[in-house]
C-alpha positions as YAML, in Angstrom:
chain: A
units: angstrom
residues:
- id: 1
  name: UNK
  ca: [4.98, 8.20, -7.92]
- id: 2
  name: UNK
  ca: [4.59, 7.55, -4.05]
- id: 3
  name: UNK
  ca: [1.68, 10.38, -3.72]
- id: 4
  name: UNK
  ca: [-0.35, 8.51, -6.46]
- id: 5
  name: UNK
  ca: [0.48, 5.26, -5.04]
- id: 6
  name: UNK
  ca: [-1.50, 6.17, -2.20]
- id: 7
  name: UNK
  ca: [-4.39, 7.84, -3.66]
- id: 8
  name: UNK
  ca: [-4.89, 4.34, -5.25]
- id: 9
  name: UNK
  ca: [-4.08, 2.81, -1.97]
- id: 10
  name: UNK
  ca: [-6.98, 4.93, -0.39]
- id: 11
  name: UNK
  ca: [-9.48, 4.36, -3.56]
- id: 12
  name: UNK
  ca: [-8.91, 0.27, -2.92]
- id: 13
  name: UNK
  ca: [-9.38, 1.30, 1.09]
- id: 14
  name: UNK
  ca: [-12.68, 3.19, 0.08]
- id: 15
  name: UNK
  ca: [-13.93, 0.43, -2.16]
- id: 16
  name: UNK
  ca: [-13.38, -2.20, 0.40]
- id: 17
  name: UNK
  ca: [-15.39, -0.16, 2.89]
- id: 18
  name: UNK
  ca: [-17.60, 2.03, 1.27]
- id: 19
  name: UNK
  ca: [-20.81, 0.33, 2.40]
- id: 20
  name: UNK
  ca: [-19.66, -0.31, 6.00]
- id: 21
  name: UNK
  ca: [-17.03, 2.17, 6.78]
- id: 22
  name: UNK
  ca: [-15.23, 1.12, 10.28]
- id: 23
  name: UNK
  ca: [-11.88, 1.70, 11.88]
- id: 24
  name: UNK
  ca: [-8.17, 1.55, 9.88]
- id: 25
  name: UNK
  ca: [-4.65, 1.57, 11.22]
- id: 26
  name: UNK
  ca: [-2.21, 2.98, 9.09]
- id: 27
  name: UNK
  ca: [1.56, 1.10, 9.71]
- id: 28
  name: UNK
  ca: [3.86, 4.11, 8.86]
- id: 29
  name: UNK
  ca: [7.66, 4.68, 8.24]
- id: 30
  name: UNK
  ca: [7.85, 8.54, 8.66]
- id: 31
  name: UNK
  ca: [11.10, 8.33, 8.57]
- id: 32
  name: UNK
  ca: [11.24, 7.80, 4.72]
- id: 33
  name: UNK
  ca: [9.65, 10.84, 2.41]
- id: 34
  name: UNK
  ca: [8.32, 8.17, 0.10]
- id: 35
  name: UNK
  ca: [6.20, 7.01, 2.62]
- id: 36
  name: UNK
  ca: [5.32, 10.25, 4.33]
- id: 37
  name: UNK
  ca: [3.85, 11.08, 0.29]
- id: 38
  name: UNK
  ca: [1.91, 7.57, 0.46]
- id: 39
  name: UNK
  ca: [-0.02, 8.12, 3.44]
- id: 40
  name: UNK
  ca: [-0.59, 11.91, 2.43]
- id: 41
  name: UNK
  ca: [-2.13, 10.11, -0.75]
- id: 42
  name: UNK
  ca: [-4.00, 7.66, 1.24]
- id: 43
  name: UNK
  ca: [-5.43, 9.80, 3.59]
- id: 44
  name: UNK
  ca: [-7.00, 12.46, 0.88]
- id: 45
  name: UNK
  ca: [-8.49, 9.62, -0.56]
- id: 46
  name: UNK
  ca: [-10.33, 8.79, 2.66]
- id: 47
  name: UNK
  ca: [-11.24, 12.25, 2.95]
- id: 48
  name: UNK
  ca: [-13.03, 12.91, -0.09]
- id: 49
  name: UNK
  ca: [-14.93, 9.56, 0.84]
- id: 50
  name: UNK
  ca: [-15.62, 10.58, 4.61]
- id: 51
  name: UNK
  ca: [-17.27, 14.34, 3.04]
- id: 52
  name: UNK
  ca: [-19.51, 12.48, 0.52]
- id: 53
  name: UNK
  ca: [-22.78, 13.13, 2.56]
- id: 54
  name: UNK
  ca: [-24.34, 9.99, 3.66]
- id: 55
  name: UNK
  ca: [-21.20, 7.70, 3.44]
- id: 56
  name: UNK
  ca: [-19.99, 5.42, 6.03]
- id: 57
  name: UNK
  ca: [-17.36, 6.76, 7.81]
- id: 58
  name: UNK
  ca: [-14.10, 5.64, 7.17]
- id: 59
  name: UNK
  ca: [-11.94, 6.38, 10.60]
- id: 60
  name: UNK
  ca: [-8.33, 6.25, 11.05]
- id: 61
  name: UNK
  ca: [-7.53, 5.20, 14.76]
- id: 62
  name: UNK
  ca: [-4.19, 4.73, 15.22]
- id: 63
  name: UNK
  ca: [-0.73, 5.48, 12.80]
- id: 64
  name: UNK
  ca: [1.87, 3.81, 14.12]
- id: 65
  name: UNK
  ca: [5.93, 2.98, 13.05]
- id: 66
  name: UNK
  ca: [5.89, -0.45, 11.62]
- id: 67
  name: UNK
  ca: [9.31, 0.08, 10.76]
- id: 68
  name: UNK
  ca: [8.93, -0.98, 7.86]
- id: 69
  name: UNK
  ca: [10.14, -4.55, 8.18]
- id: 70
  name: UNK
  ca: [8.02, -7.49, 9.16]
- id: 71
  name: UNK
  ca: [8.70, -7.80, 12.79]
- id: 72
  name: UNK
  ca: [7.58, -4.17, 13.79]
- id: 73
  name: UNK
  ca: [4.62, -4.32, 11.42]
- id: 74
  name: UNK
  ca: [3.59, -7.61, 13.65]
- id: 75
  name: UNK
  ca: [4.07, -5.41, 16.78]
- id: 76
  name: UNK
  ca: [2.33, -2.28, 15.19]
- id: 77
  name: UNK
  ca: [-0.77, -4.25, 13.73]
- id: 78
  name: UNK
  ca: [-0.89, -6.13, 17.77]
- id: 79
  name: UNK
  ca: [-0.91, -2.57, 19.36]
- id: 80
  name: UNK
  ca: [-3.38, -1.18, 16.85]
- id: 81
  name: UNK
  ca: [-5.64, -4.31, 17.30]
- id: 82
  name: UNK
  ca: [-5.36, -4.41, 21.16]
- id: 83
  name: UNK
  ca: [-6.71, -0.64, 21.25]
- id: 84
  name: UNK
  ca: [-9.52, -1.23, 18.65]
- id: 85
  name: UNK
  ca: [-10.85, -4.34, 18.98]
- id: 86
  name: UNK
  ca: [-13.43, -3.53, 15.73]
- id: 87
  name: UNK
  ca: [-10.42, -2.36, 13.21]
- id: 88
  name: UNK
  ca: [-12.06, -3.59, 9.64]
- id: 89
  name: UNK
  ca: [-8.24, -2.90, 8.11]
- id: 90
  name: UNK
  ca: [-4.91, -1.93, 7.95]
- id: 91
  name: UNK
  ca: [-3.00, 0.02, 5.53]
- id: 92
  name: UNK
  ca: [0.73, -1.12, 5.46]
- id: 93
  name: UNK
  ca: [3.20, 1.35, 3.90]
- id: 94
  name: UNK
  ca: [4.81, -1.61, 2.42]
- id: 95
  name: UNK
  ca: [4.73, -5.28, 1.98]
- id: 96
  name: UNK
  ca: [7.43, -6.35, 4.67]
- id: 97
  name: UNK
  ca: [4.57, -4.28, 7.47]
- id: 98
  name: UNK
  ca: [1.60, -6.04, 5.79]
- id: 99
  name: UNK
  ca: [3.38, -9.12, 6.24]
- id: 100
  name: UNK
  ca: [3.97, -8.68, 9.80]
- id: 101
  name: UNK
  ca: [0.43, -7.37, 10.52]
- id: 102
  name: UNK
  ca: [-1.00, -10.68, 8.61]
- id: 103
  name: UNK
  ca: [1.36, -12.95, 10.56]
- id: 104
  name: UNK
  ca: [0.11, -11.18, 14.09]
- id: 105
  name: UNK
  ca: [-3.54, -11.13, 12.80]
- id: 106
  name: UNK
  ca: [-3.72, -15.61, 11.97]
- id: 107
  name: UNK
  ca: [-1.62, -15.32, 15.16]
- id: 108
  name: UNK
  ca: [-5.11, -13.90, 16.82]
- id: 109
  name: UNK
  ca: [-7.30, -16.02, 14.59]
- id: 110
  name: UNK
  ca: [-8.56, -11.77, 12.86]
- id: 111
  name: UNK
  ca: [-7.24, -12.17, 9.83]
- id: 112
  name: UNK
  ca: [-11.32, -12.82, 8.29]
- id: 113
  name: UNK
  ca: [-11.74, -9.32, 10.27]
- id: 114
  name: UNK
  ca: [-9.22, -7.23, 9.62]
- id: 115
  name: UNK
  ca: [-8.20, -6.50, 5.88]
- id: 116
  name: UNK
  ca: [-5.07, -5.22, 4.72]
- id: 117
  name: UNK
  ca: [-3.63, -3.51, 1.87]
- id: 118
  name: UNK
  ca: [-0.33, -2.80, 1.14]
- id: 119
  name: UNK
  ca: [2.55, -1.43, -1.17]
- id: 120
  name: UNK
  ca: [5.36, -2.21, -3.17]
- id: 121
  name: UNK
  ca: [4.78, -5.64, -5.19]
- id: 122
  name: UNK
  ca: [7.51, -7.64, -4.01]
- id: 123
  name: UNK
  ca: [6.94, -10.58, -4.89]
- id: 124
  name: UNK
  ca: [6.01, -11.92, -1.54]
- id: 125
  name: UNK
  ca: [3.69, -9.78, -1.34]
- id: 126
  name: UNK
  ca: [2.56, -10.88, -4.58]
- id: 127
  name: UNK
  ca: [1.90, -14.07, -3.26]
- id: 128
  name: UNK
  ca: [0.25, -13.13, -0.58]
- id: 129
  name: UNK
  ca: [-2.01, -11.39, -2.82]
- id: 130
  name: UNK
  ca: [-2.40, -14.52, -5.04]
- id: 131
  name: UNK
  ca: [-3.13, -16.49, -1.71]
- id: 132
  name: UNK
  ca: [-5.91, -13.85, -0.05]
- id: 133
  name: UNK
  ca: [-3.71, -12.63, 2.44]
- id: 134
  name: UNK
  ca: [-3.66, -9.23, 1.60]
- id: 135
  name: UNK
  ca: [-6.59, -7.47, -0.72]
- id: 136
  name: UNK
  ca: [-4.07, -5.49, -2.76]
- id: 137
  name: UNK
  ca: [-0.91, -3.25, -3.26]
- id: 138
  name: UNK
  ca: [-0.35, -0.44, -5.27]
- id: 139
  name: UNK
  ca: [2.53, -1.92, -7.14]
- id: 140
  name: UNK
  ca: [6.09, 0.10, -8.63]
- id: 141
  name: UNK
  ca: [7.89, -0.88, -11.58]
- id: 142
  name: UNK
  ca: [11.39, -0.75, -10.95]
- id: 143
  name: UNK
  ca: [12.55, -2.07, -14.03]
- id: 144
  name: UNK
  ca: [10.73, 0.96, -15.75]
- id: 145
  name: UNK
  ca: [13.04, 2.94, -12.88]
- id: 146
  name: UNK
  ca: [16.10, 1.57, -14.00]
- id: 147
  name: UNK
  ca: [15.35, 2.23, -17.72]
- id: 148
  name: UNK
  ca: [14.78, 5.43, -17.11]
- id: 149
  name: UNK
  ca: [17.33, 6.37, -14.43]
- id: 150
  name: UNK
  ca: [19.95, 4.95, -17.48]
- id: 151
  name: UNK
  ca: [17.92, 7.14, -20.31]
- id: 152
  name: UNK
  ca: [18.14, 10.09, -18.38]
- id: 153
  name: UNK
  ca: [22.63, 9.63, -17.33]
- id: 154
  name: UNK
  ca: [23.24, 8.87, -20.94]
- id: 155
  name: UNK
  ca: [21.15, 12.18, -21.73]
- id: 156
  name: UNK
  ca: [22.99, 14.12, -19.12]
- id: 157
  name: UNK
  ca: [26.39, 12.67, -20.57]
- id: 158
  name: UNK
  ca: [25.16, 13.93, -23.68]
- id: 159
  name: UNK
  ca: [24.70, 17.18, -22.84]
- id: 160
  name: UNK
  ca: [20.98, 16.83, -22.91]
- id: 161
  name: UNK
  ca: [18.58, 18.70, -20.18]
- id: 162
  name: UNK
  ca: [17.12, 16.52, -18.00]
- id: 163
  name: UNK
  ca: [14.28, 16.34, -15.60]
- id: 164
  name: UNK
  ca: [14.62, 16.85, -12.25]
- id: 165
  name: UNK
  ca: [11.97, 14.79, -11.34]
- id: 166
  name: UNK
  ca: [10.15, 12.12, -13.44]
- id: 167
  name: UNK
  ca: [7.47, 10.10, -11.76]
- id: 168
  name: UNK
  ca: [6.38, 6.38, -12.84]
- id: 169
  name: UNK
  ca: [2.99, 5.48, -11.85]
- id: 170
  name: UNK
  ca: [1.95, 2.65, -9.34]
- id: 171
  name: UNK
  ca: [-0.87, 0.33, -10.48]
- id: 172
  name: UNK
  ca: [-3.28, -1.63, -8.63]
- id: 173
  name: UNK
  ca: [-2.58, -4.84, -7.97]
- id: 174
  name: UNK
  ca: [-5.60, -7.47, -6.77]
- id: 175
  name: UNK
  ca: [-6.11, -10.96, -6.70]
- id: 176
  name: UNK
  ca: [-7.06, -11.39, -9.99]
- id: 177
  name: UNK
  ca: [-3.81, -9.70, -11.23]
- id: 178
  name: UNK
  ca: [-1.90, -12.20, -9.58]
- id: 179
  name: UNK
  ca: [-3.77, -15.28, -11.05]
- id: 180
  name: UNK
  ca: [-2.65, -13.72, -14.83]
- id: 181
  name: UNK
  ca: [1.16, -12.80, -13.03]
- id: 182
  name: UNK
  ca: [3.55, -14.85, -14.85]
- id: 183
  name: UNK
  ca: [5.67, -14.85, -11.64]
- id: 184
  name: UNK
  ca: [3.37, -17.32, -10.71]
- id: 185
  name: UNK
  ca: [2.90, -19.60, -13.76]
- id: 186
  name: UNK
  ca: [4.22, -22.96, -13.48]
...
């Protein structure tokens, strides 16, 4: 569920600035619907923050095309950076962007200024979860999508009605998630 995904991805963005507010660059892939519903997500969450009367604004200054693959997340987070010297974070639409934006930001020695969260749970960006790199990812379950993509053919072949959509939540993933991940136990 992309949409949810980034209504949790604009709750963590709201809870890492609710007291301060400040700028964010969102590192898009319009090209892709699933990411067109994360940012939609993403940015109602940051809207229902920015109307609470009294908050800290929370300001989106750029959106650019990271590509969605490291090296044009890099570029993206450098343009976004160079025209907003005060960004407080980033929102990658997945982990390969918030990869390149972290690389580009320890390139610049910002990486204590400018936070990032991302999307996905690969396990790189797992790790750089687990390491501080990034503050958090709404993570997907693709094993639960494979289950269920194989539940619902065998229903079909069965003559069973199916749904035409079925949506598997994203979850949260922080820090402390990845310290309990057994992806990372020795």
């Amino acid at each position: 569920d992309n949409l949810q995904g980034g209504h949790l991805a604009g709750q963590a963005m709201v809870k890492l600035l609710k007291e301060t507010g400040g700028k964010v660059a969102i590192l898009h892939f319009p090209q892709a619907e699933s990411c067109k519903l994360r940012v939609e997500g993403f940015l109602a969450e940051l809207d229902v923050h920015n109307n609470e009367e009294g908050s800290p604004k929370i300001e989106i200054v750029a959106t650019l095309d990271g590509g969605g693959v490291k090296d044009e997340g890099e570029t993206a987070a450098r343009d976004a950076l160079g025209a907003n010297q005060d960004l407080a974070a980033i929102f990658a639409i997945n982990d390969p962007s918030a990869l390149g934006a972290r690389a580009y930001l320890e390139s610049v020695g910002k990486e204590d200024q400018v936070r990032i969260i991302g999307f996905d749970g690969a396990d790189a960006g797992k790790k750089a979860i687990l390491d501080g790199k990034i503050v958090c990812d709404p993570i997907q379950f693709p094993d639960q999508m494979g289950v269920k993509t194989v539940q619902m053919i065998v229903n079909y072949f069965n003559g069973d009605e199916v749904e035409k959509e079925i949506l598997i939540p994203s979850k949260l993933y922080y820090q402390e998630d990845a310290q309990q991940d057994p992806l990372f136990k020795e």
